[in-house]
Short mmCIF file of C-alpha atoms in Angstrom, two decimals:
data_model
loop_
_atom_site.label_atom_id
_atom_site.label_comp_id
_atom_site.label_asym_id
_atom_site.label_seq_id
_atom_site.Cartn_x
_atom_site.Cartn_y
_atom_site.Cartn_z
CA MET A 1 3.42 -33.14 -23.83
CA ASN A 2 1.52 -35.59 -21.66
CA ALA A 3 4.60 -36.33 -19.61
CA THR A 4 4.95 -32.72 -18.34
CA SER A 5 3.92 -33.67 -14.82
CA ASP A 6 7.09 -35.73 -14.50
CA ILE A 7 9.21 -32.85 -15.65
CA ALA A 8 10.34 -30.05 -13.34
CA VAL A 9 10.67 -27.28 -15.91
CA VAL A 10 9.40 -27.11 -19.48
CA VAL A 11 10.29 -24.11 -21.60
CA ASP A 12 8.33 -24.33 -24.84
CA GLY A 13 8.99 -22.10 -27.84
CA VAL A 14 9.86 -19.08 -25.71
CA HIS A 15 10.66 -15.71 -27.26
CA LYS A 16 11.50 -12.67 -25.21
CA VAL A 17 11.63 -9.20 -26.71
CA PHE A 18 12.51 -6.15 -24.60
CA GLY A 19 11.06 -2.84 -25.67
CA GLY A 20 7.72 -1.42 -26.62
CA GLY A 21 7.56 -2.63 -30.21
CA GLY A 22 9.72 0.12 -31.73
CA ALA A 23 12.81 -0.07 -33.89
CA ASP A 24 15.15 -0.35 -30.91
CA ASP A 25 13.50 -3.49 -29.55
CA VAL A 26 15.98 -6.15 -28.43
CA THR A 27 15.21 -9.80 -28.98
CA ALA A 28 16.79 -11.42 -25.94
CA LEU A 29 15.63 -14.98 -26.55
CA ALA A 30 14.30 -16.73 -29.64
CA GLY A 31 12.73 -20.15 -29.90
CA ILE A 32 13.92 -21.62 -26.62
CA ASP A 33 12.89 -25.22 -25.88
CA LEU A 34 14.23 -26.78 -22.73
CA ALA A 35 13.12 -29.48 -20.31
CA VAL A 36 14.64 -30.10 -16.88
CA ALA A 37 13.97 -33.37 -15.06
CA PRO A 38 13.25 -33.45 -11.31
CA GLY A 39 16.46 -33.66 -9.34
CA GLU A 40 18.54 -32.62 -12.32
CA PHE A 41 21.29 -30.00 -12.17
CA VAL A 42 21.31 -27.94 -15.38
CA SER A 43 23.68 -25.09 -16.11
CA LEU A 44 23.05 -22.30 -18.59
CA ILE A 45 26.28 -20.96 -20.05
CA GLY A 46 27.05 -18.45 -22.76
CA PRO A 47 28.74 -15.16 -23.54
CA SER A 48 27.43 -11.91 -22.04
CA GLY A 49 24.16 -10.85 -23.60
CA CYS A 50 23.08 -14.36 -24.58
CA GLY A 51 20.00 -14.08 -22.39
CA LYS A 52 20.88 -16.76 -19.84
CA SER A 53 19.81 -14.59 -16.91
CA THR A 54 16.68 -13.62 -18.83
CA LEU A 55 15.85 -17.29 -19.31
CA LEU A 56 16.30 -17.92 -15.59
CA ARG A 57 14.01 -14.99 -14.77
CA LEU A 58 11.40 -16.31 -17.20
CA ILE A 59 11.44 -19.66 -15.40
CA GLY A 60 11.06 -17.80 -12.09
CA ASP A 61 8.23 -15.64 -13.46
CA LEU A 62 10.19 -12.49 -12.69
CA LEU A 63 9.76 -11.77 -16.41
CA GLU A 64 7.01 -12.84 -18.78
CA PRO A 65 7.76 -14.38 -22.19
CA THR A 66 6.71 -12.44 -25.27
CA ALA A 67 5.71 -15.74 -26.86
CA GLY A 68 5.76 -19.38 -25.77
CA THR A 69 5.10 -20.92 -22.37
CA VAL A 70 7.05 -21.78 -19.25
CA THR A 71 5.73 -24.65 -17.16
CA VAL A 72 7.09 -25.42 -13.71
CA PHE A 73 5.94 -28.64 -12.06
CA ALA A 74 3.06 -28.95 -14.52
CA LYS A 75 1.68 -25.47 -13.86
CA PRO A 76 2.28 -22.06 -15.38
CA ALA A 77 5.39 -20.33 -14.05
CA HIS A 78 3.20 -17.63 -12.53
CA GLN A 79 1.30 -20.17 -10.45
CA ALA A 80 4.55 -21.86 -9.47
CA ARG A 81 5.83 -18.54 -8.15
CA LEU A 82 2.65 -17.95 -6.16
CA ASP A 83 2.94 -21.51 -4.82
CA GLN A 84 6.58 -20.84 -3.87
CA ASP A 85 7.87 -23.81 -5.82
CA TYR A 86 11.29 -22.28 -6.29
CA GLY A 87 13.99 -20.50 -4.33
CA MET A 88 16.22 -17.91 -5.93
CA VAL A 89 19.89 -17.04 -5.40
CA PHE A 90 21.40 -14.01 -7.12
CA GLN A 91 25.00 -13.04 -7.83
CA HIS A 92 24.93 -10.69 -4.84
CA PRO A 93 23.82 -12.37 -1.63
CA GLY A 94 21.18 -9.65 -1.22
CA LEU A 95 20.87 -10.14 2.51
CA PHE A 96 19.07 -7.47 4.51
CA ASP A 97 21.70 -5.61 6.55
CA TRP A 98 19.27 -4.86 9.35
CA ARG A 99 18.40 -8.50 9.94
CA SER A 100 20.53 -11.06 11.70
CA VAL A 101 21.68 -14.06 9.68
CA ALA A 102 18.93 -16.22 11.22
CA ALA A 103 16.30 -13.53 10.59
CA ASN A 104 17.43 -13.32 6.97
CA ILE A 105 16.92 -17.05 6.53
CA GLU A 106 13.52 -16.73 8.19
CA LEU A 107 12.36 -13.90 5.91
CA PRO A 108 10.50 -16.13 3.41
CA LEU A 109 9.05 -18.14 6.30
CA GLU A 110 7.75 -14.94 7.89
CA LEU A 111 6.08 -14.05 4.62
CA HIS A 112 4.45 -17.47 4.60
CA ASP A 113 3.17 -17.00 8.14
CA TRP A 114 5.21 -19.70 9.83
CA SER A 115 5.07 -19.64 13.63
CA LYS A 116 8.03 -18.24 15.53
CA ALA A 117 9.01 -21.66 16.88
CA ASP A 118 8.86 -23.31 13.45
CA ARG A 119 10.88 -20.49 11.98
CA SER A 120 13.71 -20.73 14.47
CA ALA A 121 13.78 -24.51 14.21
CA ARG A 122 14.05 -24.26 10.44
CA SER A 123 16.67 -21.51 10.39
CA ALA A 124 18.76 -23.53 12.83
CA ALA A 125 18.50 -26.57 10.55
CA MET A 126 19.38 -24.43 7.52
CA LEU A 127 22.40 -22.94 9.28
CA GLU A 128 23.53 -26.47 9.95
CA LEU A 129 23.02 -27.39 6.30
CA VAL A 130 25.28 -24.55 5.12
CA ARG A 131 27.64 -25.10 8.09
CA LEU A 132 27.20 -21.72 9.72
CA GLU A 133 25.71 -22.99 12.99
CA GLU A 134 27.46 -20.38 15.10
CA PHE A 135 26.56 -17.37 12.99
CA GLY A 136 22.78 -17.13 13.39
CA GLY A 137 23.05 -14.08 15.62
CA HIS A 138 25.61 -12.30 13.45
CA TYR A 139 24.78 -9.57 10.99
CA PRO A 140 25.50 -9.91 7.27
CA ARG A 141 28.27 -7.30 7.25
CA GLN A 142 30.19 -9.35 9.80
CA LEU A 143 30.47 -12.24 7.32
CA SER A 144 32.74 -12.79 4.34
CA GLY A 145 31.31 -12.84 0.82
CA GLY A 146 31.34 -16.64 0.68
CA MET A 147 29.58 -16.94 4.03
CA GLN A 148 26.97 -14.40 2.95
CA GLN A 149 26.30 -16.40 -0.19
CA ARG A 150 25.86 -19.54 1.90
CA VAL A 151 23.28 -17.67 3.99
CA SER A 152 21.59 -16.66 0.76
CA ILE A 153 21.42 -20.33 -0.30
CA ALA A 154 20.05 -21.28 3.12
CA ARG A 155 17.40 -18.58 2.73
CA ALA A 156 16.44 -19.86 -0.71
CA LEU A 157 16.13 -23.43 0.56
CA SER A 158 14.48 -22.60 3.89
CA PHE A 159 10.93 -23.33 2.70
CA GLU A 160 12.04 -26.48 0.87
CA PRO A 161 11.30 -25.39 -2.67
CA ARG A 162 11.53 -28.16 -5.25
CA LEU A 163 13.44 -25.95 -7.64
CA LEU A 164 16.46 -23.76 -7.01
CA LEU A 165 17.22 -20.97 -9.51
CA MET A 166 20.74 -19.58 -9.24
CA ASP A 167 22.06 -16.59 -11.19
CA GLU A 168 25.88 -16.61 -11.14
CA PRO A 169 25.79 -17.10 -7.38
CA PHE A 170 29.56 -17.52 -7.06
CA GLY A 171 30.52 -14.89 -9.64
CA ALA A 172 31.76 -12.40 -7.06
CA LEU A 173 33.87 -14.89 -5.06
CA ASP A 174 37.58 -15.61 -5.32
CA GLU A 175 38.62 -18.84 -7.01
CA MET A 176 39.34 -20.91 -3.89
CA THR A 177 36.13 -19.86 -2.13
CA ARG A 178 34.31 -20.51 -5.34
CA GLU A 179 35.51 -24.10 -5.62
CA HIS A 180 34.70 -24.69 -1.98
CA MET A 181 31.20 -23.30 -2.48
CA GLN A 182 30.69 -25.52 -5.53
CA GLY A 183 31.49 -28.56 -3.40
CA GLU A 184 29.09 -27.33 -0.72
CA LEU A 185 26.36 -26.72 -3.27
CA LEU A 186 26.68 -30.25 -4.67
CA ARG A 187 26.49 -31.68 -1.15
CA ILE A 188 23.35 -29.64 -0.41
CA TRP A 189 21.89 -30.60 -3.78
CA ARG A 190 22.39 -34.29 -3.00
CA GLU A 191 21.03 -33.93 0.53
CA THR A 192 17.93 -31.98 -0.47
CA GLU A 193 17.32 -33.62 -3.89
CA THR A 194 16.35 -30.22 -5.26
CA THR A 195 16.24 -29.48 -8.97
CA VAL A 196 18.76 -26.76 -9.88
CA VAL A 197 18.96 -24.39 -12.83
CA PHE A 198 22.28 -22.57 -12.60
CA VAL A 199 23.47 -19.62 -14.66
CA THR A 200 27.23 -19.17 -15.00
CA HIS A 201 29.86 -18.00 -17.44
CA SER A 202 32.55 -20.26 -16.02
CA ILE A 203 33.31 -23.42 -18.01
CA PRO A 204 34.87 -25.40 -15.13
CA GLU A 205 32.01 -24.39 -12.84
CA ALA A 206 29.33 -25.55 -15.28
CA THR A 207 31.24 -28.76 -15.96
CA PHE A 208 31.88 -29.60 -12.34
CA LEU A 209 28.33 -28.98 -11.13
CA SER A 210 25.99 -30.10 -13.84
CA ASN A 211 24.27 -33.13 -15.27
CA ARG A 212 23.77 -31.10 -18.41
CA VAL A 213 25.33 -27.89 -19.69
CA VAL A 214 23.11 -25.81 -21.98
CA VAL A 215 25.17 -23.52 -24.24
CA LEU A 216 23.44 -20.35 -25.42
CA SER A 217 24.41 -18.11 -28.33
CA PRO A 218 23.80 -14.37 -28.23
CA ARG A 219 21.64 -11.86 -30.14
CA PRO A 220 19.13 -13.32 -30.20
CA GLY A 221 19.70 -15.89 -27.46
CA ARG A 222 19.27 -19.44 -28.72
CA ILE A 223 20.26 -22.84 -27.41
CA SER A 224 23.18 -23.78 -29.64
CA SER A 225 24.10 -27.09 -28.02
CA VAL A 226 23.61 -29.24 -24.93
CA VAL A 227 26.54 -31.11 -23.37
CA GLU A 228 25.78 -34.17 -21.25
CA VAL A 229 28.05 -34.54 -18.23
CA ASP A 230 28.62 -37.83 -16.47
CA LEU A 231 31.29 -37.44 -13.83
CA GLY A 232 29.69 -39.69 -11.21
CA ASP A 233 30.12 -38.60 -7.60
CA ARG A 234 32.13 -35.42 -7.71
CA THR A 235 34.93 -34.68 -5.28
CA ASP A 236 37.80 -32.21 -5.37
CA ASP A 237 39.78 -34.83 -7.34
CA THR A 238 37.15 -34.69 -10.07
CA ARG A 239 38.62 -31.34 -11.09
CA GLU A 240 41.83 -33.10 -12.13
CA ASP A 241 40.09 -36.06 -13.75
CA PRO A 242 40.74 -36.58 -17.51
CA GLU A 243 36.99 -36.98 -18.04
CA PHE A 244 36.46 -33.56 -16.41
CA PHE A 245 38.92 -32.02 -18.88
CA ARG A 246 37.29 -33.82 -21.78
CA VAL A 247 33.82 -32.46 -20.91
CA ALA A 248 35.19 -28.99 -20.15
CA THR A 249 36.87 -29.01 -23.56
CA GLU A 250 33.62 -30.03 -25.17
CA VAL A 251 31.82 -27.11 -23.48
CA ARG A 252 34.65 -24.76 -24.45
CA GLU A 253 34.46 -25.80 -28.08
CA ALA A 254 30.70 -25.36 -28.07
CA LEU A 255 31.21 -21.84 -26.71
CA ARG A 256 33.91 -21.09 -29.30
CA ALA A 257 31.59 -22.24 -32.04
CA VAL A 258 29.02 -19.80 -30.65
CA GLU A 259 31.47 -16.91 -30.68
CA ALA A 260 32.76 -17.81 -34.15
CA GLY A 261 29.20 -17.95 -35.44
CA GLU A 262 28.75 -14.25 -34.74
CA MET B 1 33.96 4.13 20.36
CA ALA B 2 30.59 5.86 20.55
CA ASN B 3 31.70 7.61 23.74
CA LYS B 4 34.83 8.89 22.10
CA ARG B 5 32.81 10.38 19.29
CA MET B 6 30.35 11.99 21.68
CA LEU B 7 33.22 13.50 23.62
CA ARG B 8 34.73 14.86 20.44
CA THR B 9 31.40 16.40 19.45
CA ALA B 10 31.03 18.01 22.88
CA VAL B 11 34.55 19.43 22.75
CA THR B 12 34.03 20.74 19.22
CA MET B 13 30.81 22.44 20.25
CA ALA B 14 32.44 24.00 23.31
CA VAL B 15 35.35 25.27 21.20
CA ALA B 16 32.90 26.72 18.67
CA VAL B 17 31.11 28.62 21.44
CA VAL B 18 34.39 29.96 22.82
CA VAL B 19 35.49 31.08 19.34
CA LEU B 20 32.14 32.78 18.71
CA VAL B 21 32.29 34.62 22.04
CA ALA B 22 35.88 35.67 21.35
CA LEU B 23 34.96 36.97 17.88
CA TRP B 24 31.93 38.83 19.26
CA GLU B 25 33.83 40.48 22.09
CA GLY B 26 36.89 41.06 19.89
CA TYR B 27 34.76 42.86 17.34
CA LYS B 28 33.23 45.02 20.07
CA TRP B 29 36.65 45.79 21.46
CA VAL B 30 37.96 46.88 18.04
CA GLY B 31 34.86 49.03 17.58
CA ASP B 32 35.37 50.67 20.96
CA GLN B 33 39.02 51.41 20.22
CA THR B 34 38.45 52.94 16.78
CA GLY B 35 35.09 54.57 17.41
CA GLY B 36 33.29 52.28 14.99
CA THR B 37 35.63 52.15 12.00
CA TRP B 38 38.01 49.56 10.56
CA PRO B 39 41.40 49.95 12.29
CA GLY B 40 43.57 52.58 10.56
CA THR B 41 40.78 53.74 8.21
CA THR B 42 37.70 55.94 8.30
CA VAL B 43 35.52 53.16 6.82
CA ASP B 44 32.61 52.28 9.12
CA LEU B 45 32.30 48.76 10.52
CA PRO B 46 29.39 46.84 8.92
CA VAL B 47 27.61 46.45 12.24
CA THR B 48 27.67 49.04 14.99
CA SER B 49 29.45 47.60 17.96
CA ASN B 50 27.59 49.52 20.66
CA ASP B 51 25.89 47.76 23.57
CA ILE B 52 22.41 48.07 22.06
CA THR B 53 23.22 46.28 18.82
CA MET B 54 25.72 43.92 20.38
CA PRO B 55 25.36 43.55 24.14
CA HIS B 56 28.29 42.03 26.00
CA VAL B 57 28.15 38.26 26.21
CA GLY B 58 28.49 38.55 29.95
CA ASP B 59 25.43 40.84 30.12
CA ILE B 60 23.37 38.38 28.07
CA ALA B 61 24.47 35.52 30.28
CA GLY B 62 23.76 37.62 33.36
CA GLU B 63 20.28 38.41 32.02
CA LEU B 64 19.56 34.68 31.90
CA PHE B 65 19.95 34.53 35.69
CA ASP B 66 18.35 37.87 36.52
CA ASP B 67 14.80 37.90 37.78
CA ILE B 68 11.89 38.80 35.59
CA ARG B 69 8.40 39.74 36.67
CA ALA B 70 5.77 37.55 35.13
CA GLY B 71 2.32 38.62 36.22
CA ARG B 72 2.36 38.60 39.99
CA GLN B 73 5.33 36.26 40.20
CA THR B 74 9.04 36.90 39.99
CA MET B 75 11.34 34.21 38.66
CA PRO B 76 14.77 33.83 37.09
CA MET B 77 14.84 34.42 33.34
CA THR B 78 16.00 30.82 32.69
CA LEU B 79 12.94 29.43 34.43
CA TYR B 80 10.69 31.95 32.68
CA LEU B 81 12.09 30.99 29.29
CA ALA B 82 12.02 27.27 30.11
CA LYS B 83 8.29 27.53 30.91
CA LYS B 84 7.66 29.33 27.63
CA ALA B 85 9.84 26.82 25.79
CA ALA B 86 7.86 23.92 27.26
CA VAL B 87 4.71 25.23 25.56
CA THR B 88 6.55 25.72 22.28
CA PHE B 89 8.05 22.25 22.63
CA LEU B 90 4.60 20.71 22.98
CA GLU B 91 3.36 22.55 19.87
CA ALA B 92 6.49 21.58 17.96
CA THR B 93 6.10 17.95 19.03
CA ILE B 94 2.53 17.81 17.75
CA GLY B 95 3.65 19.58 14.57
CA PHE B 96 6.55 17.18 14.11
CA THR B 97 4.40 14.10 14.70
CA LEU B 98 1.72 15.27 12.29
CA GLY B 99 4.42 16.23 9.80
CA VAL B 100 5.94 12.74 9.96
CA VAL B 101 2.53 11.11 9.53
CA VAL B 102 1.55 13.36 6.61
CA GLY B 103 5.02 13.18 5.03
CA MET B 104 5.23 9.40 5.25
CA GLY B 105 1.67 9.09 3.99
CA LEU B 106 2.51 11.19 0.94
CA ALA B 107 5.74 9.26 0.37
CA VAL B 108 3.91 5.91 0.42
CA LEU B 109 1.20 7.30 -1.85
CA MET B 110 3.80 8.51 -4.34
CA LEU B 111 5.65 5.20 -4.14
CA ARG B 112 2.49 3.20 -4.82
CA TRP B 113 1.21 5.25 -7.74
CA ARG B 114 3.57 6.83 -10.22
CA PHE B 115 0.87 9.28 -11.28
CA ALA B 116 0.63 10.42 -7.66
CA GLU B 117 4.38 11.13 -7.72
CA ARG B 118 4.03 13.09 -10.96
CA GLY B 119 0.96 14.90 -9.69
CA LEU B 120 1.97 15.58 -6.10
CA LEU B 121 5.72 16.15 -6.04
CA PRO B 122 5.65 19.53 -7.85
CA TRP B 123 2.96 20.77 -5.47
CA ILE B 124 4.86 19.53 -2.46
CA ASN B 125 7.80 21.62 -3.66
CA VAL B 126 5.61 24.63 -4.40
CA SER B 127 4.07 24.38 -0.93
CA GLN B 128 7.33 25.48 0.62
CA THR B 129 7.46 28.70 -1.37
CA VAL B 130 4.26 30.00 0.27
CA PRO B 131 5.34 32.48 2.98
CA LEU B 132 4.51 31.01 6.36
CA ILE B 133 3.57 34.44 7.69
CA ALA B 134 0.80 34.69 5.10
CA LEU B 135 -0.41 31.19 5.73
CA ALA B 136 -0.49 31.42 9.52
CA PRO B 137 -3.53 33.69 9.96
CA ILE B 138 -5.53 31.54 7.53
CA VAL B 139 -4.75 28.36 9.42
CA VAL B 140 -5.34 29.94 12.81
CA THR B 141 -8.61 31.57 11.85
CA TRP B 142 -9.81 28.28 10.44
CA ALA B 143 -8.74 26.40 13.58
CA ARG B 144 -10.47 28.96 15.83
CA LEU B 145 -13.66 28.77 13.79
CA GLN B 146 -13.61 25.00 14.21
CA GLY B 147 -13.29 25.55 17.93
CA TYR B 148 -9.80 24.07 18.22
CA PRO B 149 -7.35 25.51 20.76
CA ASP B 150 -4.71 27.88 19.38
CA MET B 151 -2.08 25.30 20.16
CA PHE B 152 -3.54 23.09 17.44
CA GLY B 153 -3.44 25.86 14.86
CA ILE B 154 0.18 26.56 15.77
CA ALA B 155 1.01 22.87 15.51
CA LEU B 156 -0.56 22.80 12.03
CA ILE B 157 1.69 25.66 10.93
CA SER B 158 4.64 23.69 12.26
CA THR B 159 3.37 20.64 10.34
CA TYR B 160 3.42 22.66 7.16
CA LEU B 161 7.20 22.97 7.48
CA THR B 162 7.94 19.48 8.79
CA PHE B 163 6.05 17.28 6.35
CA PHE B 164 8.19 18.48 3.43
CA PRO B 165 11.60 16.94 4.20
CA VAL B 166 9.89 13.75 5.41
CA ALA B 167 7.87 13.35 2.21
CA VAL B 168 10.80 14.04 -0.12
CA SER B 169 13.45 11.98 1.70
CA GLY B 170 10.89 9.32 2.58
CA LEU B 171 10.09 8.76 -1.08
CA ARG B 172 13.79 8.52 -1.95
CA GLY B 173 14.34 6.10 0.91
CA LEU B 174 11.39 3.91 -0.01
CA GLN B 175 12.70 3.76 -3.57
CA SER B 176 16.24 3.01 -2.41
CA PRO B 177 16.28 -0.84 -2.24
CA ASP B 178 18.31 -2.64 -4.91
CA VAL B 179 16.60 -4.33 -7.80
CA ASP B 180 17.94 -7.61 -6.36
CA HIS B 181 16.05 -7.07 -3.12
CA VAL B 182 12.84 -6.12 -4.88
CA GLU B 183 13.12 -9.17 -7.17
CA LEU B 184 13.76 -11.36 -4.15
CA MET B 185 10.52 -10.19 -2.53
CA ARG B 186 8.77 -10.75 -5.85
CA SER B 187 10.15 -14.28 -6.03
CA TYR B 188 8.51 -14.90 -2.64
CA ALA B 189 5.23 -13.66 -4.13
CA ALA B 190 5.24 -11.11 -1.29
CA PRO B 191 2.29 -8.74 -1.39
CA TRP B 192 2.94 -5.04 -1.86
CA TRP B 193 2.50 -4.10 1.78
CA ALA B 194 4.85 -6.86 2.96
CA THR B 195 7.55 -5.51 0.66
CA LEU B 196 6.86 -2.08 2.14
CA VAL B 197 7.12 -3.20 5.76
CA LYS B 198 9.90 -5.77 5.50
CA LEU B 199 12.10 -4.15 2.86
CA ARG B 200 11.30 -0.57 1.87
CA LEU B 201 10.70 0.95 5.31
CA PRO B 202 13.81 -0.54 6.95
CA ALA B 203 15.87 0.49 3.92
CA ALA B 204 14.44 4.02 4.12
CA ARG B 205 15.71 4.59 7.66
CA ALA B 206 19.06 5.89 6.48
CA TYR B 207 17.21 8.55 4.47
CA LEU B 208 14.55 9.26 7.04
CA PHE B 209 16.64 10.13 10.06
CA PRO B 210 18.44 13.08 8.44
CA ALA B 211 15.00 14.28 7.32
CA PHE B 212 13.63 13.82 10.84
CA LYS B 213 16.47 15.92 12.25
CA LEU B 214 15.73 18.70 9.79
CA ALA B 215 12.01 18.37 10.49
CA ALA B 216 12.61 18.52 14.25
CA THR B 217 14.42 21.87 14.08
CA LEU B 218 11.90 23.15 11.53
CA SER B 219 9.08 22.17 13.87
CA VAL B 220 10.46 24.61 16.47
CA VAL B 221 10.80 27.37 13.87
CA GLY B 222 7.26 26.67 12.68
CA ALA B 223 5.86 26.73 16.20
CA ILE B 224 7.56 30.06 17.03
CA VAL B 225 6.45 31.67 13.76
CA GLY B 226 2.97 30.34 14.43
CA GLU B 227 2.93 31.79 17.94
CA ILE B 228 4.11 35.17 16.71
CA SER B 229 1.61 35.39 13.88
CA ILE B 230 -1.29 34.29 16.07
CA GLY B 231 -0.28 36.60 18.88
CA THR B 232 -0.70 33.83 21.39
CA LYS B 233 -0.28 34.60 25.08
CA THR B 234 2.42 32.12 25.84
CA GLY B 235 5.29 30.23 24.24
CA LEU B 236 8.73 31.35 23.16
CA GLY B 237 7.20 33.30 20.29
CA ARG B 238 5.38 35.49 22.81
CA ALA B 239 8.60 36.10 24.75
CA ILE B 240 10.47 36.97 21.57
CA LEU B 241 7.69 39.34 20.51
CA ASP B 242 7.60 41.06 23.93
CA PHE B 243 11.35 41.43 24.18
CA ALA B 244 11.63 42.59 20.57
CA GLN B 245 9.30 45.49 21.34
CA ARG B 246 11.57 46.63 24.14
CA TYR B 247 14.80 45.82 22.35
CA ALA B 248 16.00 49.43 22.27
CA VAL B 249 16.07 49.61 26.05
CA TRP B 250 16.72 46.01 27.00
CA PRO B 251 18.48 44.15 24.18
CA GLU B 252 19.93 41.44 26.43
CA ARG B 253 16.46 40.01 26.94
CA LEU B 254 15.84 39.45 23.23
CA TYR B 255 19.23 37.77 22.93
CA ALA B 256 18.33 35.59 25.92
CA SER B 257 15.09 34.50 24.26
CA VAL B 258 16.93 33.77 21.01
CA ILE B 259 19.35 31.61 22.97
CA ALA B 260 16.37 29.79 24.48
CA ALA B 261 14.94 29.16 21.01
CA SER B 262 18.29 27.77 19.80
CA ALA B 263 18.55 25.62 22.90
CA LEU B 264 15.10 24.19 22.19
CA GLY B 265 16.12 23.53 18.59
CA LEU B 266 19.24 21.73 19.79
CA PHE B 267 17.19 19.78 22.30
CA VAL B 268 14.73 18.40 19.74
CA PHE B 269 17.61 17.68 17.36
CA GLY B 270 19.26 15.75 20.17
CA LEU B 271 16.08 13.78 20.81
CA VAL B 272 15.93 12.64 17.19
CA ASN B 273 19.64 11.86 17.29
CA GLY B 274 19.04 9.68 20.34
CA ALA B 275 16.17 7.90 18.63
CA GLU B 276 18.38 7.28 15.61
CA TRP B 277 21.10 5.90 17.84
CA LEU B 278 18.64 3.46 19.40
CA VAL B 279 17.13 2.33 16.11
CA MET B 280 20.34 2.11 14.11
CA ARG B 281 22.44 0.64 16.91
CA ARG B 282 22.54 -2.80 15.36
CA SER B 283 23.62 -1.78 11.91
CA ARG B 284 26.28 0.47 13.38
CA GLN B 285 27.61 -2.21 15.70
CA VAL B 286 28.54 -4.30 12.70
CA ALA B 287 29.80 -1.51 10.49
CA GLY B 288 33.42 -2.46 11.22
#
């Protein structure tokens, strides 16, 4: 493992058991090995209960593994969290109602003691990045779900983390907004050169966004297969590309194999 | 939109007063007609409708503008009661402020340490079952022995009532943020106090203001009870005590002092309402 410093995320032999050691313990993840290269976009996909969100939370040090190690940018996940190496986006935008859009984006900067001037400059730049320039003074409840999620992405990226962890961020959006947001996310990913680990249960979403799709099987969660995706520069036309369908089919069959293996 | 709602509230309150007056006077009128029984029966009315038990509303209102002798001065009853109420208001304000400080302190303590919640919460509940009347002399005697003015002892009694809703609702409010929000703060490696200040306290506001309103009215009740049990020389409690002793001959005065106490309660309630309006203005603006 001497090359770990060149790797963004290394998950090594991770087990995660929920419970206090009794008979009703649940093994959420078993023997997970995964490496994510810097700048890579990796999706985790699998049926409900396969532990994909758990895996994401282990990478983000919001949970601790029962066994095994998680290394983020060559340091323990815990240190990476303290060093603010990653930004996190959840399924619900999770904006603070009492803060304006700009103040929401500035929240992590406030916690890191940025000066007022630096904060406003950065939130303005972030609003531009997610194309909500005119909405800095608005309040979250004045925005649509898709716009709120864009603010949430801006907030996660505001302190320029090298890693972005996303947990079904577009799960609550309608299909058209969802596709639009996927395009936006890819644009932001290219512009910022961030590494992304993305949890989803949508096959087209995983296929469209990722360099690699990691398929998990449930109870206990294991990596059952990894599908490489090479769609080149993605545009809206990519969604109708034969190669897109071929990869999506490959992911679908991997998922079916998982379900059949129950 | 806010104006429309305020107007509606004002109209509703006015209508309620009119209805109450009509019921009061109607009841008296029925009593007068039947000689104190239900119409068409010989069953007594539950409350005697004579002018001692139930003075005419007009007489009570008139009493408010009649003169009263206070020491060597003579002044209208409204002014007399307003002066007394000002003292009670000051005591209630100190009691309310201390109650908010103590209540919030307990809420934060219970939030921080689960064992504190388990250990304290039952006692906080039990505290409210102790009769205030029994507690008052203890507090006052203690305060006097320490050399504090009576006003402070009275404020402490008021605090005893006000800290309770603040502590209980405050804890609920501080615990109210979603798991998502708490995890977000954790992902920022935010220290405990930053999560408290930036997330938990703002989220608790929706729980705190109803508690503050309750605490504000309770602070007046506490101050009056404190005044009465101490036997202080001023304040609304003193006026109520004096007028109660002469109720049999001059009932309108006791009713006038009760109206003053209610008015003070409404006033402090209104103050908290105004504060809430100022603080929550933003979130309400965007509610639509």
